[in-house]
Coordinates of C-alpha atoms and ligand atoms in Angstrom, one line a residue:
M1 CA -1.0 -1.1 28.2
S2 CA -2.9 -0.2 25.1
I3 CA -2.2 -2.2 21.9
F4 CA -2.8 -0.2 18.7
V5 CA -3.3 -1.6 15.3
T6 CA 0.1 -0.4 14.2
R7 CA 3.3 1.0 15.6
S8 CA 5.9 2.7 13.4
S9 CA 9.3 1.0 13.0
M10 CA 12.0 3.4 14.1
P11 CA 15.8 3.1 13.8
D12 CA 18.2 3.6 16.5
Y13 CA 18.5 7.3 17.5
E14 CA 22.3 7.3 17.1
D15 CA 22.0 5.7 13.8
Y16 CA 19.6 8.4 12.5
I17 CA 21.8 11.2 13.9
K18 CA 24.8 9.8 12.1
E19 CA 22.9 9.6 8.8
V20 CA 21.6 13.2 9.0
K21 CA 24.9 14.8 10.3
P22 CA 26.2 15.5 6.8
I23 CA 23.1 17.6 6.1
F24 CA 24.2 20.1 8.8
E25 CA 27.5 20.6 7.0
S26 CA 26.2 20.7 3.4
H27 CA 22.9 22.5 4.1
H28 CA 21.5 20.5 1.2
L29 CA 18.0 19.8 2.6
T30 CA 16.0 18.7 -0.4
N31 CA 15.8 18.7 -4.3
M32 CA 17.1 15.1 -4.8
G33 CA 20.3 15.5 -2.9
P34 CA 23.0 12.9 -2.1
I35 CA 20.9 11.1 0.6
Y36 CA 17.9 10.9 -1.7
K37 CA 20.1 9.3 -4.4
K38 CA 21.7 6.9 -1.9
L39 CA 18.3 5.7 -0.8
Q40 CA 17.0 5.6 -4.3
H41 CA 19.8 3.2 -5.3
Q42 CA 19.4 1.1 -2.2
L43 CA 15.7 0.7 -2.8
M44 CA 16.1 -0.1 -6.5
A45 CA 18.3 -3.0 -5.4
Y46 CA 16.1 -4.1 -2.6
L47 CA 12.9 -4.0 -4.6
G48 CA 14.6 -5.3 -7.7
V49 CA 13.2 -2.6 -10.0
P50 CA 15.0 -0.8 -12.9
Q51 CA 13.6 2.8 -12.2
L52 CA 12.4 4.4 -9.0
S53 CA 11.1 7.9 -8.4
M54 CA 10.7 8.9 -4.8
F55 CA 8.0 11.2 -3.4
V56 CA 6.9 13.1 -0.4
N57 CA 4.1 10.5 0.0
G58 CA 2.6 7.6 -1.8
H59 CA -0.6 9.4 -2.7
L60 CA 1.1 12.1 -4.7
A61 CA 3.4 9.5 -6.2
L62 CA 0.2 7.8 -7.6
E63 CA -1.4 11.0 -8.6
T64 CA 1.7 11.9 -10.6
V65 CA 1.9 8.6 -12.6
F66 CA -1.4 9.3 -14.4
Q67 CA -0.2 12.7 -15.5
A68 CA 3.2 11.3 -16.5
M69 CA 1.4 8.8 -18.7
G70 CA -0.5 11.6 -20.4
L71 CA -3.8 10.5 -19.0
K72 CA -4.6 13.6 -16.9
N73 CA -7.9 15.1 -18.0
C74 CA -8.1 12.9 -21.0
G75 CA -11.7 12.0 -20.3
G76 CA -11.0 8.4 -19.8
E77 CA -12.3 5.7 -17.4
V78 CA -10.1 3.8 -15.0
I79 CA -11.1 0.4 -13.7
T80 CA -10.2 -0.1 -10.1
T81 CA -11.4 -1.7 -6.9
P82 CA -13.6 -0.3 -4.1
F83 CA -11.8 -2.4 -1.6
T84 CA -8.9 -0.1 -1.0
F85 CA -7.7 2.9 0.9
V86 CA -9.5 6.0 -0.4
S87 CA -6.2 7.4 -1.8
T88 CA -6.3 5.0 -4.8
V89 CA -9.6 6.4 -6.1
H90 CA -8.9 10.0 -5.1
A91 CA -5.7 9.8 -7.2
I92 CA -7.7 8.8 -10.2
V93 CA -10.5 11.4 -9.8
R94 CA -8.0 14.2 -9.0
N95 CA -6.6 13.6 -12.5
G96 CA -10.0 14.2 -14.0
L97 CA -10.5 10.5 -14.7
K98 CA -13.6 8.5 -13.9
P99 CA -13.3 5.5 -11.6
V100 CA -15.2 2.4 -12.6
F101 CA -15.5 -0.1 -9.7
C102 CA -14.8 -3.8 -10.3
D103 CA -15.6 -6.3 -7.6
I104 CA -13.1 -8.4 -5.7
K105 CA -12.4 -12.0 -5.1
P106 CA -14.0 -13.3 -1.9
D107 CA -10.9 -15.4 -0.9
D108 CA -8.1 -12.9 -1.2
Y109 CA -9.9 -9.5 -1.6
T110 CA -7.9 -8.4 -4.7
I111 CA -9.7 -7.3 -7.9
D112 CA -11.4 -10.1 -9.7
P113 CA -9.9 -10.3 -13.2
E114 CA -12.9 -12.3 -14.5
K115 CA -15.1 -9.2 -13.9
I116 CA -12.8 -6.6 -15.5
E117 CA -13.5 -7.2 -19.2
A118 CA -17.3 -6.6 -18.8
L119 CA -16.4 -3.1 -17.5
I120 CA -14.2 -2.1 -20.4
T121 CA -15.6 0.6 -22.7
D122 CA -14.1 2.6 -25.5
K123 CA -13.3 5.2 -22.9
T124 CA -11.2 2.9 -20.7
V125 CA -7.6 3.9 -20.4
A126 CA -6.2 2.0 -17.5
I127 CA -6.6 -0.6 -14.8
V128 CA -5.5 0.3 -11.2
P129 CA -5.5 -2.9 -9.1
V130 CA -4.4 -3.0 -5.5
H131 CA -2.2 -5.6 -3.8
V132 CA -4.5 -5.6 -0.7
Y133 CA -2.7 -6.3 2.6
G134 CA 0.4 -7.3 0.6
T135 CA -1.6 -10.1 -1.0
I136 CA -0.7 -9.8 -4.7
C137 CA -3.3 -9.5 -7.5
D138 CA -3.5 -12.0 -10.3
V139 CA -0.9 -10.1 -12.2
E140 CA -0.8 -12.6 -15.1
A141 CA -4.5 -12.4 -15.9
I142 CA -4.5 -8.6 -15.5
E143 CA -1.6 -8.3 -17.9
A144 CA -3.3 -10.4 -20.5
I145 CA -6.4 -8.3 -20.3
A146 CA -4.4 -5.0 -20.5
R147 CA -2.5 -6.2 -23.5
K148 CA -5.6 -7.4 -25.3
H149 CA -7.3 -4.0 -24.8
N150 CA -4.3 -1.8 -25.0
L151 CA -4.7 -0.5 -21.4
K152 CA -2.2 0.9 -19.0
V153 CA -1.8 -0.9 -15.6
V154 CA -0.8 1.0 -12.6
Y155 CA -0.6 -1.1 -9.4
D156 CA -1.3 0.4 -6.0
A157 CA 1.5 -1.5 -4.2
A158 CA 1.3 0.6 -1.1
H159 CA 1.0 -2.5 1.0
A160 CA 3.4 -4.7 -1.0
F161 CA 6.9 -3.4 -0.1
G162 CA 9.5 -6.1 -0.6
V163 CA 6.9 -8.7 -1.9
K164 CA 8.2 -10.9 -4.7
Y165 CA 6.3 -13.1 -7.2
K166 CA 8.3 -16.0 -8.7
G167 CA 11.4 -14.3 -7.4
I168 CA 10.5 -11.0 -9.2
G169 CA 10.0 -7.8 -7.3
I170 CA 6.3 -6.9 -7.3
G171 CA 7.2 -3.4 -8.7
N172 CA 8.0 -4.9 -12.0
F173 CA 4.4 -5.8 -12.9
G174 CA 2.3 -3.4 -14.8
D175 CA 3.4 -0.1 -16.4
A176 CA 4.1 1.4 -12.9
A177 CA 3.7 0.5 -9.3
M178 CA 3.3 2.8 -6.3
F179 CA 4.8 2.1 -2.9
S180 CA 3.9 4.0 0.2
F181 CA 6.5 4.7 2.8
H182 CA 4.1 6.2 5.3
A183 CA 4.8 5.8 9.0
T184 CA 2.3 2.9 9.3
K185 CA 3.7 0.9 6.4
V186 CA 6.1 -2.1 6.5
F187 CA 8.9 0.3 5.5
N188 CA 8.7 4.0 6.3
T189 CA 10.5 7.3 5.6
I190 CA 8.1 9.0 8.1
E191 CA 6.0 10.2 5.1
G192 CA 7.0 9.1 1.7
G193 CA 6.4 7.0 -1.3
A194 CA 7.8 6.0 -4.7
V195 CA 6.8 4.8 -8.1
S196 CA 8.7 2.0 -9.9
F197 CA 8.5 1.6 -13.7
S198 CA 10.7 0.4 -16.5
D199 CA 9.7 2.7 -19.4
E200 CA 12.6 5.1 -19.9
S201 CA 10.1 7.7 -21.3
L202 CA 8.3 7.9 -18.0
R203 CA 11.5 8.7 -16.1
R204 CA 11.9 12.3 -17.1
S205 CA 8.2 13.1 -16.6
M206 CA 8.1 11.4 -13.2
H207 CA 11.1 13.3 -12.0
S208 CA 10.1 16.7 -13.4
L209 CA 6.4 16.6 -12.5
K210 CA 7.2 16.3 -8.8
N211 CA 9.3 19.4 -9.1
F212 CA 7.0 21.9 -10.9
G213 CA 7.6 20.4 -14.3
I214 CA 11.1 22.0 -14.3
K215 CA 13.3 20.4 -17.0
D216 CA 16.2 22.8 -16.5
E217 CA 16.7 26.3 -15.2
E218 CA 15.1 27.9 -18.3
C219 CA 12.8 25.2 -19.6
I220 CA 9.5 24.4 -17.8
D221 CA 7.6 22.3 -20.2
E222 CA 5.0 20.5 -18.0
I223 CA 2.6 21.7 -15.3
G224 CA 3.9 19.9 -12.3
G225 CA 3.4 20.1 -8.6
N226 CA 5.8 19.8 -5.7
A227 CA 6.1 16.3 -4.2
K228 CA 9.8 15.7 -3.7
M229 CA 11.1 13.6 -0.9
D230 CA 13.6 15.6 1.3
E231 CA 16.9 14.5 2.7
F232 CA 15.8 14.0 6.3
R233 CA 13.1 11.5 5.2
A234 CA 15.5 9.8 2.9
A235 CA 17.9 9.4 5.8
M236 CA 15.1 7.8 7.8
G237 CA 14.6 5.4 4.9
I238 CA 18.3 4.5 4.8
C239 CA 18.2 3.6 8.5
N240 CA 14.9 1.7 8.4
L241 CA 16.1 -0.2 5.3
R242 CA 19.0 -1.6 7.4
N243 CA 16.5 -3.3 9.7
I244 CA 13.9 -4.3 7.1
D245 CA 14.6 -8.0 7.0
A246 CA 14.4 -8.3 10.8
C247 CA 11.2 -6.3 10.8
I248 CA 9.5 -8.6 8.2
A249 CA 10.7 -11.7 10.1
A250 CA 9.2 -10.3 13.3
R251 CA 5.9 -9.6 11.5
R252 CA 6.0 -13.2 10.2
A253 CA 6.4 -14.6 13.7
A254 CA 3.3 -12.6 14.8
A255 CA 1.3 -13.7 11.7
E256 CA 2.2 -17.3 12.3
R257 CA 1.1 -17.1 15.9
Y258 CA -2.3 -15.6 14.9
N259 CA -2.6 -18.4 12.4
E260 CA -1.9 -21.0 15.0
R261 CA -4.4 -19.5 17.4
F262 CA -7.2 -19.1 14.8
A263 CA -6.7 -22.4 12.9
G264 CA -10.0 -24.2 12.5
V265 CA -12.1 -21.5 14.3
K266 CA -15.5 -21.5 12.6
G267 CA -16.5 -18.2 11.1
L268 CA -13.0 -16.7 10.9
Q269 CA -11.6 -16.4 7.4
L270 CA -7.8 -16.0 7.5
M271 CA -5.6 -14.6 4.8
K272 CA -4.6 -17.0 2.1
T273 CA -1.0 -18.2 1.6
Q274 CA -0.1 -17.5 -2.0
Q275 CA 1.9 -19.8 -4.2
D276 CA 5.2 -18.5 -5.5
V277 CA 4.9 -15.4 -3.4
L278 CA 7.5 -14.0 -0.9
P279 CA 5.1 -12.2 1.5
N280 CA 5.8 -9.2 3.8
Y281 CA 3.1 -9.7 6.4
A282 CA 2.0 -6.1 6.1
Y283 CA -1.4 -6.6 7.7
Y284 CA -3.3 -9.4 9.5
A285 CA -6.9 -9.4 8.4
V286 CA -9.7 -11.6 9.5
V287 CA -13.1 -11.8 7.9
I288 CA -15.8 -12.6 10.4
D289 CA -18.9 -14.5 9.4
P290 CA -21.4 -13.5 12.1
E291 CA -23.6 -16.5 11.8
Q292 CA -20.8 -19.0 12.1
F293 CA -18.7 -17.1 14.6
G294 CA -21.6 -16.0 16.7
E295 CA -20.6 -12.4 16.8
T296 CA -20.4 -9.6 14.3
R297 CA -17.2 -7.8 13.2
D298 CA -18.3 -4.8 15.2
D299 CA -18.9 -6.8 18.3
V300 CA -15.4 -8.1 18.1
Y301 CA -14.0 -4.6 17.5
E302 CA -15.8 -3.2 20.5
R303 CA -14.8 -6.1 22.8
L304 CA -11.2 -5.6 21.8
K305 CA -11.5 -1.9 22.5
A306 CA -12.9 -2.7 26.0
H307 CA -9.6 -4.5 26.6
D308 CA -7.6 -1.6 25.4
I309 CA -6.8 -3.3 22.0
Y310 CA -7.4 -1.2 18.9
A311 CA -8.1 -3.1 15.7
R312 CA -9.1 -1.3 12.5
K313 CA -12.1 -1.7 10.2
Y314 CA -9.9 -1.6 7.1
F315 CA -11.2 -1.2 4.5
Y316 CA -14.6 0.1 5.7
P317 CA -16.7 1.5 4.1
A318 CA -15.9 0.3 0.6
V319 CA -14.8 3.4 -1.4
N320 CA -18.0 3.3 -3.5
E321 CA -20.0 3.5 -0.4
M322 CA -18.2 6.6 0.9
D323 CA -20.1 9.9 0.8
C324 CA -18.0 11.4 -2.0
Y325 CA -18.4 8.3 -4.3
E326 CA -21.9 7.3 -3.3
N327 CA -23.6 4.4 -5.0
T328 CA -21.2 3.9 -7.9
G329 CA -21.0 0.4 -9.2
E330 CA -22.4 -2.9 -8.1
T331 CA -19.8 -4.6 -6.0
P332 CA -21.6 -6.9 -3.6
I333 CA -18.5 -8.9 -2.5
A334 CA -16.5 -5.8 -1.6
A335 CA -19.6 -4.5 0.3
K336 CA -19.9 -7.7 2.2
I337 CA -16.2 -8.1 3.0
S338 CA -15.9 -4.5 4.1
R339 CA -18.6 -5.1 6.7
R340 CA -16.9 -8.2 8.0
V341 CA -13.3 -7.5 7.9
L342 CA -11.1 -6.5 10.8
T343 CA -7.3 -5.9 10.7
L344 CA -5.7 -6.9 13.9
P345 CA -2.6 -5.3 15.5
M346 CA 0.4 -6.1 13.3
Y347 CA 3.9 -4.5 13.5
A348 CA 7.5 -5.5 14.0
D349 CA 7.5 -4.9 17.7
L350 CA 4.3 -6.9 18.4
T351 CA 5.3 -9.7 20.7
V352 CA 3.9 -13.3 20.6
K353 CA 2.7 -12.7 24.1
E354 CA 0.6 -9.7 22.8
V355 CA -0.7 -11.8 19.9
D356 CA -1.8 -14.3 22.5
Q357 CA -3.5 -11.6 24.6
I358 CA -5.4 -10.4 21.5
S359 CA -6.3 -13.9 20.4
D360 CA -7.6 -14.7 23.9
V361 CA -10.0 -11.7 23.7
I362 CA -11.2 -12.7 20.3
L363 CA -11.7 -16.4 21.1
K364 CA -12.8 -15.8 24.7
Ligands
LIG1 C1 -1.1 4.1 2.5 C2 -1.9 3.9 1.2 C3 -1.9 4.9 0.2 C4 -1.3 6.3 0.3 O1 0.0 6.3 0.7 P1 0.5 7.6 1.5 O2 2.0 7.3 1.5 O3 -0.1 7.5 2.9 O4 0.2 8.8 0.8 C5 -2.5 4.5 -1.0 N1 -3.1 3.3 -1.2 C6 -3.1 2.4 -0.2 C7 -3.8 1.1 -0.5 C8 -2.5 2.7 1.0 O5 -2.6 1.8 2.0

């Protein structure tokens, strides 16, 4: 049977039906109804964040933050990483802001704080780092730089659902953090996303900008879009949240098995275990050094495919090598890692037996 890179976590059918049944009585389908509010409060508790605004997807959640901060079309530059899903950079550009690409660290693939300051100009308004694969950025160094230069920090925490640093929910770092609840993520609401933040003044804007900028029936004071999470998706979230700890534990078992199988293999760089971090095992990435391993990343990808196993070249190409962002910024480490990285199948239902099957093909 085929093994794909991911498989969405689903609740029990009966459980979901029970959760959506009240909607058939109330006819309250969307516009921040009771199920939205219930999930919002459960997630604030789970993520340990003071404020949370939920969206129809993570991308629009991120796009909306910049506008809520007053940065849309301000002519500013935003320092970010090319080693991310394209959404991060699109969200910046679609706000009329200019992305400035900063290179990553070769060992954990997150933005290299030592390279940020050289990119700051008098136009820089924000830093948008990404917690790649759920591996957290150097949040302390980034905060120090942001404070020194008076910049906003918006984390793309799409991969980092439930991750904690020193016991603190990862959504508490920076001015705001975006989580994705897409079907392929650790926690899903089918499609969905959210932004966490602490600043009370962001709250009203975040809530109104996803609903056309409507403040009340007769007052529309901002030019917003429509990006509200509906009740059926919120119900999916409530059901999936009940199983989240078991899902993460299952991912952990799979990750540990991969680690065992790949320990000491020349030419395979595994993900780093981070100090003081409660991880979520969102992805399992290996970086393949073709000289030492004897095969390229693409060779391994194709061989897996021949065995009906579908890994993903994620992230490849680096965003600044994509057609729409061609040749912007010198980021040699991101370029190199993106050519060598392969994310292997990783999801809650992946069995240790399947991990062995995948590892056998890679190590053949
Ligand atoms: C998934 C993802 C997004 C976008 O989230 P959606 O919910 O799919 O819109 C943004 N950034 C990163 C790094 C992601 O992985």
